[in-house]
Amino acid sequence: MKGKAVITGGAGLIGKALAHFLKNEGYKVIVLTRNIPKDKIENIEYIIWNYRAPGEWIKSLEGSEAVINLAGKNLASGRWNSETRKAIRESRVNLTQNLVKYFESLTVKPSYFISASAVGYYGNAPNPVDENSPRGNGFLAELTAEWEKSALAAEQLGVRTACLRFGAVLSTEGGALPKIIKPIKYFAGAVPGSGKQYFPWIHIEDAVRMIDFLIQKKSEGIFNAVSPHTIRIEDLIKTAGEILRRPVIFRIPEFLIRALLGEASEIILNGAAVKPERIISEGYDFEYSDIRQALENLLK
């Protein structure tokens, strides 16, 4: 058996898929969760935790092969007000700060720490960006920079650390894709705004395989977890329509999206042409690099 892998956010889209995958790869998988899920995965240990306070759960981190931090409040849960922004920040920045702080008390610290991040770091970028590109503007860009700083503090404790800037993770089990395809199935598919905004994406299988790849290599630093195939959001929606044999003829005006979602509309209306240069240079081979190939796998 391989070592111990501890996952926070294990009830989320990536977390559940990762727990399954790592278990099948021979890891002892522990999921730290606020509530034990009803659909527990067999042979995976679930431990109640509270990142705000130390407890027995900290022992699960001792001597782990990897700690994978995927926790964070859903960004697309409605309009952002001051309370929502505070909750989003606390569930990412404060949680990660505390998790890293608890590493200090361990006799044998984790061999490797992976913390989720997001391509929101780049803001609305009209030109191609990679891991060396500067931070963009806006709430998400500022949040992501703080989030990564909190995670990379683990390096000062001698823990090898990587941050994965995820694009939209495509899966039929959750995330953006089910919300996109549902209206398409009922002949009500629509392109948001101009449709020209870039849409960085990654297939759920590649998201999971990439994490396992990094655990094995223990590579450090920032990695863009996106497909090398850059698309715009209208490419995604129209390709999904073609696969489902449904026309996509409608558009949702930008002003309406902004009126409905306020500042949170930047999730839909902003985008960046993000390139995964570092993970490719490390030797990772994408299973799904083309959007049609990915959607055919997921929708057929």
PDB file of C-alpha atoms in Angstrom:
ATOM      1  CA  MET A   1       0.000   0.000   0.000  1.00  0.00           C
ATOM      2  CA  LYS A   2       1.089   3.546  -0.724  1.00  0.00           C
ATOM      3  CA  GLY A   3       1.163   6.231   1.962  1.00  0.00           C
ATOM      4  CA  LYS A   4      -1.611   8.200   3.622  1.00  0.00           C
ATOM      5  CA  ALA A   5      -3.462  10.899   1.663  1.00  0.00           C
ATOM      6  CA  VAL A   6      -5.558  13.381   3.646  1.00  0.00           C
ATOM      7  CA  ILE A   7      -8.178  15.401   1.753  1.00  0.00           C
ATOM      8  CA  THR A   8     -10.047  18.489   2.911  1.00  0.00           C
ATOM      9  CA  GLY A   9     -13.109  19.335   0.832  1.00  0.00           C
ATOM     10  CA  GLY A  10     -13.524  15.634   0.184  1.00  0.00           C
ATOM     11  CA  ALA A  11     -17.284  15.987  -0.260  1.00  0.00           C
ATOM     12  CA  GLY A  12     -16.855  18.375  -3.186  1.00  0.00           C
ATOM     13  CA  LEU A  13     -16.701  17.596  -6.895  1.00  0.00           C
ATOM     14  CA  ILE A  14     -12.940  17.112  -7.143  1.00  0.00           C
ATOM     15  CA  GLY A  15     -12.623  15.714  -3.633  1.00  0.00           C
ATOM     16  CA  LYS A  16     -15.012  12.803  -4.136  1.00  0.00           C
ATOM     17  CA  ALA A  17     -13.447  11.838  -7.457  1.00  0.00           C
ATOM     18  CA  LEU A  18      -9.950  12.142  -5.978  1.00  0.00           C
ATOM     19  CA  ALA A  19     -10.810  10.022  -2.946  1.00  0.00           C
ATOM     20  CA  HIS A  20     -12.070   7.251  -5.242  1.00  0.00           C
ATOM     21  CA  PHE A  21      -9.001   7.484  -7.455  1.00  0.00           C
ATOM     22  CA  LEU A  22      -6.377   7.532  -4.704  1.00  0.00           C
ATOM     23  CA  LYS A  23      -8.081   4.644  -2.887  1.00  0.00           C
ATOM     24  CA  ASN A  24      -7.919   2.583  -6.076  1.00  0.00           C
ATOM     25  CA  GLU A  25      -4.250   3.541  -6.478  1.00  0.00           C
ATOM     26  CA  GLY A  26      -3.482   2.023  -3.099  1.00  0.00           C
ATOM     27  CA  TYR A  27      -3.384   5.048  -0.789  1.00  0.00           C
ATOM     28  CA  LYS A  28      -4.897   5.062   2.681  1.00  0.00           C
ATOM     29  CA  VAL A  29      -7.388   7.893   2.161  1.00  0.00           C
ATOM     30  CA  ILE A  30      -8.693  10.084   4.980  1.00  0.00           C
ATOM     31  CA  VAL A  31     -11.318  12.747   4.327  1.00  0.00           C
ATOM     32  CA  LEU A  32     -11.599  15.659   6.758  1.00  0.00           C
ATOM     33  CA  THR A  33     -15.185  16.882   6.692  1.00  0.00           C
ATOM     34  CA  ARG A  34     -17.629  19.006   8.677  1.00  0.00           C
ATOM     35  CA  ASN A  35     -20.336  16.368   8.261  1.00  0.00           C
ATOM     36  CA  ILE A  36     -20.054  12.657   7.528  1.00  0.00           C
ATOM     37  CA  PRO A  37     -21.698  12.175   4.104  1.00  0.00           C
ATOM     38  CA  LYS A  38     -24.510   9.668   3.640  1.00  0.00           C
ATOM     39  CA  ASP A  39     -22.881   8.364   0.459  1.00  0.00           C
ATOM     40  CA  LYS A  40     -19.588   7.391   2.098  1.00  0.00           C
ATOM     41  CA  ILE A  41     -17.019   5.691  -0.099  1.00  0.00           C
ATOM     42  CA  GLU A  42     -16.107   2.208   1.085  1.00  0.00           C
ATOM     43  CA  ASN A  43     -12.675   1.801   2.705  1.00  0.00           C
ATOM     44  CA  ILE A  44     -12.194   5.538   3.158  1.00  0.00           C
ATOM     45  CA  GLU A  45     -11.953   7.027   6.637  1.00  0.00           C
ATOM     46  CA  TYR A  46     -14.034  10.131   7.373  1.00  0.00           C
ATOM     47  CA  ILE A  47     -13.076  12.377  10.281  1.00  0.00           C
ATOM     48  CA  ILE A  48     -15.013  15.392  11.560  1.00  0.00           C
ATOM     49  CA  TRP A  49     -12.848  18.503  11.704  1.00  0.00           C
ATOM     50  CA  ASN A  50     -13.085  22.194  12.494  1.00  0.00           C
ATOM     51  CA  TYR A  51     -10.278  24.242  10.985  1.00  0.00           C
ATOM     52  CA  ARG A  52     -10.876  26.970  13.549  1.00  0.00           C
ATOM     53  CA  ALA A  53      -9.872  24.787  16.481  1.00  0.00           C
ATOM     54  CA  PRO A  54      -7.335  22.015  17.090  1.00  0.00           C
ATOM     55  CA  GLY A  55      -8.712  18.587  17.841  1.00  0.00           C
ATOM     56  CA  GLU A  56      -8.159  14.875  17.454  1.00  0.00           C
ATOM     57  CA  TRP A  57      -8.376  15.322  13.671  1.00  0.00           C
ATOM     58  CA  ILE A  58      -4.879  16.825  13.642  1.00  0.00           C
ATOM     59  CA  LYS A  59      -3.434  13.376  14.328  1.00  0.00           C
ATOM     60  CA  SER A  60      -4.611  12.303  10.873  1.00  0.00           C
ATOM     61  CA  LEU A  61      -2.058  14.679   9.315  1.00  0.00           C
ATOM     62  CA  GLU A  62       0.867  13.016  11.101  1.00  0.00           C
ATOM     63  CA  GLY A  63       3.319  11.418   8.666  1.00  0.00           C
ATOM     64  CA  SER A  64       1.011  11.732   5.674  1.00  0.00           C
ATOM     65  CA  GLU A  65       2.296  11.212   2.153  1.00  0.00           C
ATOM     66  CA  ALA A  66       0.185  14.133   0.993  1.00  0.00           C
ATOM     67  CA  VAL A  67      -2.371  16.607   2.282  1.00  0.00           C
ATOM     68  CA  ILE A  68      -4.677  17.868  -0.468  1.00  0.00           C
ATOM     69  CA  ASN A  69      -6.611  20.998   0.465  1.00  0.00           C
ATOM     70  CA  LEU A  70      -9.720  21.363  -1.706  1.00  0.00           C
ATOM     71  CA  ALA A  71     -12.013  23.108   0.788  1.00  0.00           C
ATOM     72  CA  GLY A  72     -13.805  26.358  -0.054  1.00  0.00           C
ATOM     73  CA  LYS A  73     -17.268  27.884  -0.236  1.00  0.00           C
ATOM     74  CA  ASN A  74     -18.953  27.701  -3.640  1.00  0.00           C
ATOM     75  CA  LEU A  75     -18.252  30.917  -5.555  1.00  0.00           C
ATOM     76  CA  ALA A  76     -21.370  30.568  -7.703  1.00  0.00           C
ATOM     77  CA  SER A  77     -23.878  30.466  -4.854  1.00  0.00           C
ATOM     78  CA  GLY A  78     -25.471  33.830  -5.665  1.00  0.00           C
ATOM     79  CA  ARG A  79     -24.726  37.538  -5.451  1.00  0.00           C
ATOM     80  CA  TRP A  80     -21.669  38.614  -3.512  1.00  0.00           C
ATOM     81  CA  ASN A  81     -22.315  40.973  -0.638  1.00  0.00           C
ATOM     82  CA  SER A  82     -19.919  41.811   2.189  1.00  0.00           C
ATOM     83  CA  GLU A  83     -21.060  38.764   4.166  1.00  0.00           C
ATOM     84  CA  THR A  84     -20.647  36.415   1.206  1.00  0.00           C
ATOM     85  CA  ARG A  85     -17.204  37.764   0.363  1.00  0.00           C
ATOM     86  CA  LYS A  86     -16.159  37.313   3.991  1.00  0.00           C
ATOM     87  CA  ALA A  87     -17.389  33.689   4.001  1.00  0.00           C
ATOM     88  CA  ILE A  88     -15.616  32.965   0.691  1.00  0.00           C
ATOM     89  CA  ARG A  89     -12.382  34.422   2.021  1.00  0.00           C
ATOM     90  CA  GLU A  90     -12.553  32.646   5.375  1.00  0.00           C
ATOM     91  CA  SER A  91     -13.253  29.277   3.737  1.00  0.00           C
ATOM     92  CA  ARG A  92     -10.119  29.616   1.648  1.00  0.00           C
ATOM     93  CA  VAL A  93      -7.551  31.965   3.152  1.00  0.00           C
ATOM     94  CA  ASN A  94      -8.278  31.520   6.871  1.00  0.00           C
ATOM     95  CA  LEU A  95      -8.828  27.771   6.530  1.00  0.00           C
ATOM     96  CA  THR A  96      -5.533  27.314   4.693  1.00  0.00           C
ATOM     97  CA  GLN A  97      -3.644  29.523   7.148  1.00  0.00           C
ATOM     98  CA  ASN A  98      -4.900  27.447  10.077  1.00  0.00           C
ATOM     99  CA  LEU A  99      -4.252  24.127   8.343  1.00  0.00           C
ATOM    100  CA  VAL A 100      -0.630  25.110   7.693  1.00  0.00           C
ATOM    101  CA  LYS A 101      -0.300  26.392  11.263  1.00  0.00           C
ATOM    102  CA  TYR A 102      -1.327  22.956  12.555  1.00  0.00           C
ATOM    103  CA  PHE A 103       1.502  21.378  10.543  1.00  0.00           C
ATOM    104  CA  GLU A 104       3.908  22.972  13.060  1.00  0.00           C
ATOM    105  CA  SER A 105       2.696  20.740  15.886  1.00  0.00           C
ATOM    106  CA  LEU A 106       3.309  17.494  13.995  1.00  0.00           C
ATOM    107  CA  THR A 107       6.229  15.228  14.859  1.00  0.00           C
ATOM    108  CA  VAL A 108       6.396  13.997  11.269  1.00  0.00           C
ATOM    109  CA  LYS A 109       5.091  16.646   8.894  1.00  0.00           C
ATOM    110  CA  PRO A 110       3.387  15.818   5.577  1.00  0.00           C
ATOM    111  CA  SER A 111       5.762  14.949   2.743  1.00  0.00           C
ATOM    112  CA  TYR A 112       3.744  17.055   0.342  1.00  0.00           C
ATOM    113  CA  PHE A 113       0.998  19.680   0.439  1.00  0.00           C
ATOM    114  CA  ILE A 114      -1.269  20.514  -2.497  1.00  0.00           C
ATOM    115  CA  SER A 115      -3.673  23.407  -2.137  1.00  0.00           C
ATOM    116  CA  ALA A 116      -6.372  24.337  -4.618  1.00  0.00           C
ATOM    117  CA  SER A 117      -6.324  27.752  -6.204  1.00  0.00           C
ATOM    118  CA  ALA A 118      -8.089  29.205  -9.237  1.00  0.00           C
ATOM    119  CA  VAL A 119      -7.500  30.818 -12.619  1.00  0.00           C
ATOM    120  CA  GLY A 120      -9.392  33.798 -11.223  1.00  0.00           C
ATOM    121  CA  TYR A 121      -5.865  34.904 -10.267  1.00  0.00           C
ATOM    122  CA  TYR A 122      -5.450  36.274 -13.794  1.00  0.00           C
ATOM    123  CA  GLY A 123      -8.662  38.318 -13.835  1.00  0.00           C
ATOM    124  CA  ASN A 124     -10.010  39.245 -17.243  1.00  0.00           C
ATOM    125  CA  ALA A 125      -6.946  38.686 -19.447  1.00  0.00           C
ATOM    126  CA  PRO A 126      -7.295  39.214 -23.217  1.00  0.00           C
ATOM    127  CA  ASN A 127      -3.817  37.822 -23.963  1.00  0.00           C
ATOM    128  CA  PRO A 128      -2.501  34.323 -23.165  1.00  0.00           C
ATOM    129  CA  VAL A 129      -1.232  33.897 -19.596  1.00  0.00           C
ATOM    130  CA  ASP A 130       0.836  31.257 -17.837  1.00  0.00           C
ATOM    131  CA  GLU A 131       2.172  30.674 -14.339  1.00  0.00           C
ATOM    132  CA  ASN A 132       4.663  33.539 -14.694  1.00  0.00           C
ATOM    133  CA  SER A 133       2.035  36.122 -15.661  1.00  0.00           C
ATOM    134  CA  PRO A 134       1.120  38.889 -13.198  1.00  0.00           C
ATOM    135  CA  ARG A 135      -1.997  38.911 -11.063  1.00  0.00           C
ATOM    136  CA  GLY A 136      -5.099  40.449 -12.561  1.00  0.00           C
ATOM    137  CA  ASN A 137      -7.608  42.800 -10.954  1.00  0.00           C
ATOM    138  CA  GLY A 138     -10.803  42.221  -9.009  1.00  0.00           C
ATOM    139  CA  PHE A 139     -12.014  40.338  -5.963  1.00  0.00           C
ATOM    140  CA  LEU A 140     -11.164  36.865  -7.269  1.00  0.00           C
ATOM    141  CA  ALA A 141      -7.631  37.844  -8.286  1.00  0.00           C
ATOM    142  CA  GLU A 142      -6.929  39.392  -4.872  1.00  0.00           C
ATOM    143  CA  LEU A 143      -8.528  36.462  -3.041  1.00  0.00           C
ATOM    144  CA  THR A 144      -6.532  33.889  -4.990  1.00  0.00           C
ATOM    145  CA  ALA A 145      -3.234  35.668  -4.327  1.00  0.00           C
ATOM    146  CA  GLU A 146      -3.940  35.605  -0.570  1.00  0.00           C
ATOM    147  CA  TRP A 147      -5.044  31.976  -0.759  1.00  0.00           C
ATOM    148  CA  GLU A 148      -1.809  30.901  -2.439  1.00  0.00           C
ATOM    149  CA  LYS A 149       0.329  32.912  -0.016  1.00  0.00           C
ATOM    150  CA  SER A 150      -1.357  31.082   2.871  1.00  0.00           C
ATOM    151  CA  ALA A 151      -0.593  27.691   1.307  1.00  0.00           C
ATOM    152  CA  LEU A 152       2.989  28.448   0.289  1.00  0.00           C
ATOM    153  CA  ALA A 153       3.798  29.331   3.914  1.00  0.00           C
ATOM    154  CA  ALA A 154       4.065  25.549   4.430  1.00  0.00           C
ATOM    155  CA  GLU A 155       7.392  25.673   2.578  1.00  0.00           C
ATOM    156  CA  GLN A 156       8.864  27.531   5.566  1.00  0.00           C
ATOM    157  CA  LEU A 157       8.086  24.433   7.638  1.00  0.00           C
ATOM    158  CA  GLY A 158       9.985  22.218   5.205  1.00  0.00           C
ATOM    159  CA  VAL A 159       6.855  20.872   3.498  1.00  0.00           C
ATOM    160  CA  ARG A 160       7.068  20.677  -0.288  1.00  0.00           C
ATOM    161  CA  THR A 161       4.063  22.627  -1.591  1.00  0.00           C
ATOM    162  CA  ALA A 162       2.154  23.140  -4.820  1.00  0.00           C
ATOM    163  CA  CYS A 163      -0.853  25.304  -5.684  1.00  0.00           C
ATOM    164  CA  LEU A 164      -3.147  24.264  -8.540  1.00  0.00           C
ATOM    165  CA  ARG A 165      -4.990  27.075 -10.291  1.00  0.00           C
ATOM    166  CA  PHE A 166      -8.054  25.205 -11.460  1.00  0.00           C
ATOM    167  CA  GLY A 167     -10.191  26.243 -14.383  1.00  0.00           C
ATOM    168  CA  ALA A 168     -13.807  25.086 -14.615  1.00  0.00           C
ATOM    169  CA  VAL A 169     -13.811  21.356 -13.831  1.00  0.00           C
ATOM    170  CA  LEU A 170     -16.062  19.572 -16.312  1.00  0.00           C
ATOM    171  CA  SER A 171     -18.102  16.705 -14.885  1.00  0.00           C
ATOM    172  CA  THR A 172     -21.706  15.537 -15.042  1.00  0.00           C
ATOM    173  CA  GLU A 173     -21.620  15.089 -11.248  1.00  0.00           C
ATOM    174  CA  GLY A 174     -21.494  18.797 -10.431  1.00  0.00           C
ATOM    175  CA  GLY A 175     -19.861  22.111 -11.178  1.00  0.00           C
ATOM    176  CA  ALA A 176     -20.740  24.272 -14.182  1.00  0.00           C
ATOM    177  CA  LEU A 177     -21.497  21.608 -16.802  1.00  0.00           C
ATOM    178  CA  PRO A 178     -24.885  20.304 -15.531  1.00  0.00           C
ATOM    179  CA  LYS A 179     -26.121  23.910 -15.276  1.00  0.00           C
ATOM    180  CA  ILE A 180     -25.022  24.559 -18.856  1.00  0.00           C
ATOM    181  CA  ILE A 181     -26.448  21.430 -20.467  1.00  0.00           C
ATOM    182  CA  LYS A 182     -29.827  21.399 -18.707  1.00  0.00           C
ATOM    183  CA  PRO A 183     -31.318  24.322 -20.703  1.00  0.00           C
ATOM    184  CA  ILE A 184     -29.671  23.011 -23.884  1.00  0.00           C
ATOM    185  CA  LYS A 185     -31.553  19.729 -23.513  1.00  0.00           C
ATOM    186  CA  TYR A 186     -34.819  21.693 -23.404  1.00  0.00           C
ATOM    187  CA  PHE A 187     -33.925  23.778 -26.486  1.00  0.00           C
ATOM    188  CA  ALA A 188     -33.229  26.813 -24.288  1.00  0.00           C
ATOM    189  CA  GLY A 189     -29.437  26.901 -24.465  1.00  0.00           C
ATOM    190  CA  ALA A 190     -28.000  30.407 -24.443  1.00  0.00           C
ATOM    191  CA  VAL A 191     -24.591  32.048 -24.730  1.00  0.00           C
ATOM    192  CA  PRO A 192     -23.837  34.533 -21.913  1.00  0.00           C
ATOM    193  CA  GLY A 193     -22.792  38.030 -22.987  1.00  0.00           C
ATOM    194  CA  SER A 194     -20.712  38.221 -26.134  1.00  0.00           C
ATOM    195  CA  GLY A 195     -19.633  34.594 -25.759  1.00  0.00           C
ATOM    196  CA  LYS A 196     -16.087  35.680 -26.612  1.00  0.00           C
ATOM    197  CA  GLN A 197     -14.811  35.478 -23.045  1.00  0.00           C
ATOM    198  CA  TYR A 198     -12.205  32.772 -22.578  1.00  0.00           C
ATOM    199  CA  PHE A 199     -13.256  29.650 -20.692  1.00  0.00           C
ATOM    200  CA  PRO A 200     -10.331  27.812 -19.027  1.00  0.00           C
ATOM    201  CA  TRP A 201     -11.440  24.233 -18.350  1.00  0.00           C
ATOM    202  CA  ILE A 202     -10.255  20.777 -17.338  1.00  0.00           C
ATOM    203  CA  HIS A 203     -11.914  17.363 -17.476  1.00  0.00           C
ATOM    204  CA  ILE A 204     -12.529  15.851 -14.026  1.00  0.00           C
ATOM    205  CA  GLU A 205     -10.341  12.849 -14.892  1.00  0.00           C
ATOM    206  CA  ASP A 206      -7.405  15.111 -15.730  1.00  0.00           C
ATOM    207  CA  ALA A 207      -7.957  17.152 -12.561  1.00  0.00           C
ATOM    208  CA  VAL A 208      -7.653  13.993 -10.474  1.00  0.00           C
ATOM    209  CA  ARG A 209      -4.822  12.419 -12.458  1.00  0.00           C
ATOM    210  CA  MET A 210      -2.860  15.681 -12.311  1.00  0.00           C
ATOM    211  CA  ILE A 211      -3.029  15.705  -8.508  1.00  0.00           C
ATOM    212  CA  ASP A 212      -1.801  12.103  -8.362  1.00  0.00           C
ATOM    213  CA  PHE A 213       0.960  12.951 -10.866  1.00  0.00           C
ATOM    214  CA  LEU A 214       2.175  15.779  -8.636  1.00  0.00           C
ATOM    215  CA  ILE A 215       1.997  13.667  -5.485  1.00  0.00           C
ATOM    216  CA  GLN A 216       4.312  11.171  -7.136  1.00  0.00           C
ATOM    217  CA  LYS A 217       6.749  13.826  -8.385  1.00  0.00           C
ATOM    218  CA  LYS A 218       6.510  16.169  -5.364  1.00  0.00           C
ATOM    219  CA  SER A 219       6.864  19.130  -7.729  1.00  0.00           C
ATOM    220  CA  GLU A 220       6.660  22.526  -6.069  1.00  0.00           C
ATOM    221  CA  GLY A 221       5.193  25.921  -6.962  1.00  0.00           C
ATOM    222  CA  ILE A 222       2.271  27.124  -9.045  1.00  0.00           C
ATOM    223  CA  PHE A 223       0.552  25.002 -11.702  1.00  0.00           C
ATOM    224  CA  ASN A 224      -2.326  25.926 -14.000  1.00  0.00           C
ATOM    225  CA  ALA A 225      -4.788  23.023 -13.889  1.00  0.00           C
ATOM    226  CA  VAL A 226      -6.402  23.670 -17.267  1.00  0.00           C
ATOM    227  CA  SER A 227      -6.530  22.014 -20.652  1.00  0.00           C
ATOM    228  CA  PRO A 228      -3.903  23.196 -23.180  1.00  0.00           C
ATOM    229  CA  HIS A 229      -6.782  23.761 -25.652  1.00  0.00           C
ATOM    230  CA  THR A 230      -7.939  27.363 -25.155  1.00  0.00           C
ATOM    231  CA  ILE A 231     -11.612  27.973 -25.892  1.00  0.00           C
ATOM    232  CA  ARG A 232     -14.226  30.689 -25.503  1.00  0.00           C
ATOM    233  CA  ILE A 233     -17.459  30.066 -23.639  1.00  0.00           C
ATOM    234  CA  GLU A 234     -19.513  30.026 -26.835  1.00  0.00           C
ATOM    235  CA  ASP A 235     -17.296  27.165 -28.091  1.00  0.00           C
ATOM    236  CA  LEU A 236     -18.238  25.123 -25.035  1.00  0.00           C
ATOM    237  CA  ILE A 237     -21.974  25.809 -25.271  1.00  0.00           C
ATOM    238  CA  LYS A 238     -22.292  25.348 -29.022  1.00  0.00           C
ATOM    239  CA  THR A 239     -20.206  22.170 -28.988  1.00  0.00           C
ATOM    240  CA  ALA A 240     -22.418  20.778 -26.208  1.00  0.00           C
ATOM    241  CA  GLY A 241     -25.454  21.675 -28.341  1.00  0.00           C
ATOM    242  CA  GLU A 242     -24.035  19.830 -31.333  1.00  0.00           C
ATOM    243  CA  ILE A 243     -23.312  16.708 -29.268  1.00  0.00           C
ATOM    244  CA  LEU A 244     -26.799  16.794 -27.722  1.00  0.00           C
ATOM    245  CA  ARG A 245     -28.317  17.638 -31.134  1.00  0.00           C
ATOM    246  CA  ARG A 246     -29.895  20.806 -29.862  1.00  0.00           C
ATOM    247  CA  PRO A 247     -29.534  24.241 -31.491  1.00  0.00           C
ATOM    248  CA  VAL A 248     -28.134  27.088 -29.403  1.00  0.00           C
ATOM    249  CA  ILE A 249     -29.647  30.283 -30.772  1.00  0.00           C
ATOM    250  CA  PHE A 250     -30.183  32.504 -27.739  1.00  0.00           C
ATOM    251  CA  ARG A 251     -27.945  34.985 -25.943  1.00  0.00           C
ATOM    252  CA  ILE A 252     -28.218  36.401 -22.448  1.00  0.00           C
ATOM    253  CA  PRO A 253     -27.371  40.126 -22.507  1.00  0.00           C
ATOM    254  CA  GLU A 254     -24.422  41.155 -20.382  1.00  0.00           C
ATOM    255  CA  PHE A 255     -26.410  43.873 -18.616  1.00  0.00           C
ATOM    256  CA  LEU A 256     -28.964  41.283 -17.456  1.00  0.00           C
ATOM    257  CA  ILE A 257     -26.276  38.992 -16.020  1.00  0.00           C
ATOM    258  CA  ARG A 258     -24.727  41.915 -14.151  1.00  0.00           C
ATOM    259  CA  ALA A 259     -28.135  42.982 -12.858  1.00  0.00           C
ATOM    260  CA  LEU A 260     -28.882  39.483 -11.573  1.00  0.00           C
ATOM    261  CA  LEU A 261     -25.493  38.596 -10.111  1.00  0.00           C
ATOM    262  CA  GLY A 262     -23.752  41.881  -9.410  1.00  0.00           C
ATOM    263  CA  GLU A 263     -20.017  41.476  -8.768  1.00  0.00           C
ATOM    264  CA  ALA A 264     -20.370  37.680  -8.963  1.00  0.00           C
ATOM    265  CA  SER A 265     -21.059  38.073 -12.696  1.00  0.00           C
ATOM    266  CA  GLU A 266     -17.293  38.219 -13.250  1.00  0.00           C
ATOM    267  CA  ILE A 267     -17.283  34.409 -12.927  1.00  0.00           C
ATOM    268  CA  ILE A 268     -19.329  34.267 -16.154  1.00  0.00           C
ATOM    269  CA  LEU A 269     -18.341  37.427 -18.015  1.00  0.00           C
ATOM    270  CA  ASN A 270     -14.588  37.443 -17.351  1.00  0.00           C
ATOM    271  CA  GLY A 271     -12.064  34.946 -18.599  1.00  0.00           C
ATOM    272  CA  ALA A 272      -8.436  34.364 -19.453  1.00  0.00           C
ATOM    273  CA  ALA A 273      -6.566  32.357 -22.073  1.00  0.00           C
ATOM    274  CA  VAL A 274      -4.710  30.279 -19.495  1.00  0.00           C
ATOM    275  CA  LYS A 275      -1.892  27.956 -20.550  1.00  0.00           C
ATOM    276  CA  PRO A 276      -0.710  24.981 -18.439  1.00  0.00           C
ATOM    277  CA  GLU A 277       2.965  25.471 -19.257  1.00  0.00           C
ATOM    278  CA  ARG A 278       4.471  24.143 -16.020  1.00  0.00           C
ATOM    279  CA  ILE A 279       2.546  20.876 -15.770  1.00  0.00           C
ATOM    280  CA  ILE A 280       3.368  20.107 -19.405  1.00  0.00           C
ATOM    281  CA  SER A 281       7.055  20.820 -18.765  1.00  0.00           C
ATOM    282  CA  GLU A 282       6.881  18.381 -15.829  1.00  0.00           C
ATOM    283  CA  GLY A 283       5.771  15.673 -18.262  1.00  0.00           C
ATOM    284  CA  TYR A 284       2.040  15.423 -17.592  1.00  0.00           C
ATOM    285  CA  ASP A 285       0.090  13.993 -20.546  1.00  0.00           C
ATOM    286  CA  PHE A 286      -3.516  15.177 -20.778  1.00  0.00           C
ATOM    287  CA  GLU A 287      -6.183  12.539 -21.303  1.00  0.00           C
ATOM    288  CA  TYR A 288      -8.647  15.161 -22.573  1.00  0.00           C
ATOM    289  CA  SER A 289      -7.070  18.186 -24.237  1.00  0.00           C
ATOM    290  CA  ASP A 290      -9.820  18.875 -26.822  1.00  0.00           C
ATOM    291  CA  ILE A 291     -13.214  20.224 -25.748  1.00  0.00           C
ATOM    292  CA  ARG A 292     -15.223  18.086 -28.196  1.00  0.00           C
ATOM    293  CA  GLN A 293     -13.394  14.958 -27.064  1.00  0.00           C
ATOM    294  CA  ALA A 294     -14.060  15.875 -23.415  1.00  0.00           C
ATOM    295  CA  LEU A 295     -17.746  16.648 -23.914  1.00  0.00           C
ATOM    296  CA  GLU A 296     -18.350  13.510 -25.981  1.00  0.00           C
ATOM    297  CA  ASN A 297     -16.891  11.481 -23.129  1.00  0.00           C
ATOM    298  CA  LEU A 298     -19.104  13.224 -20.566  1.00  0.00           C
ATOM    299  CA  LEU A 299     -22.360  13.649 -22.484  1.00  0.00           C
ATOM    300  CA  LYS A 300     -22.665  10.438 -24.510  1.00  0.00           C
TER     301      LYS A 300
END
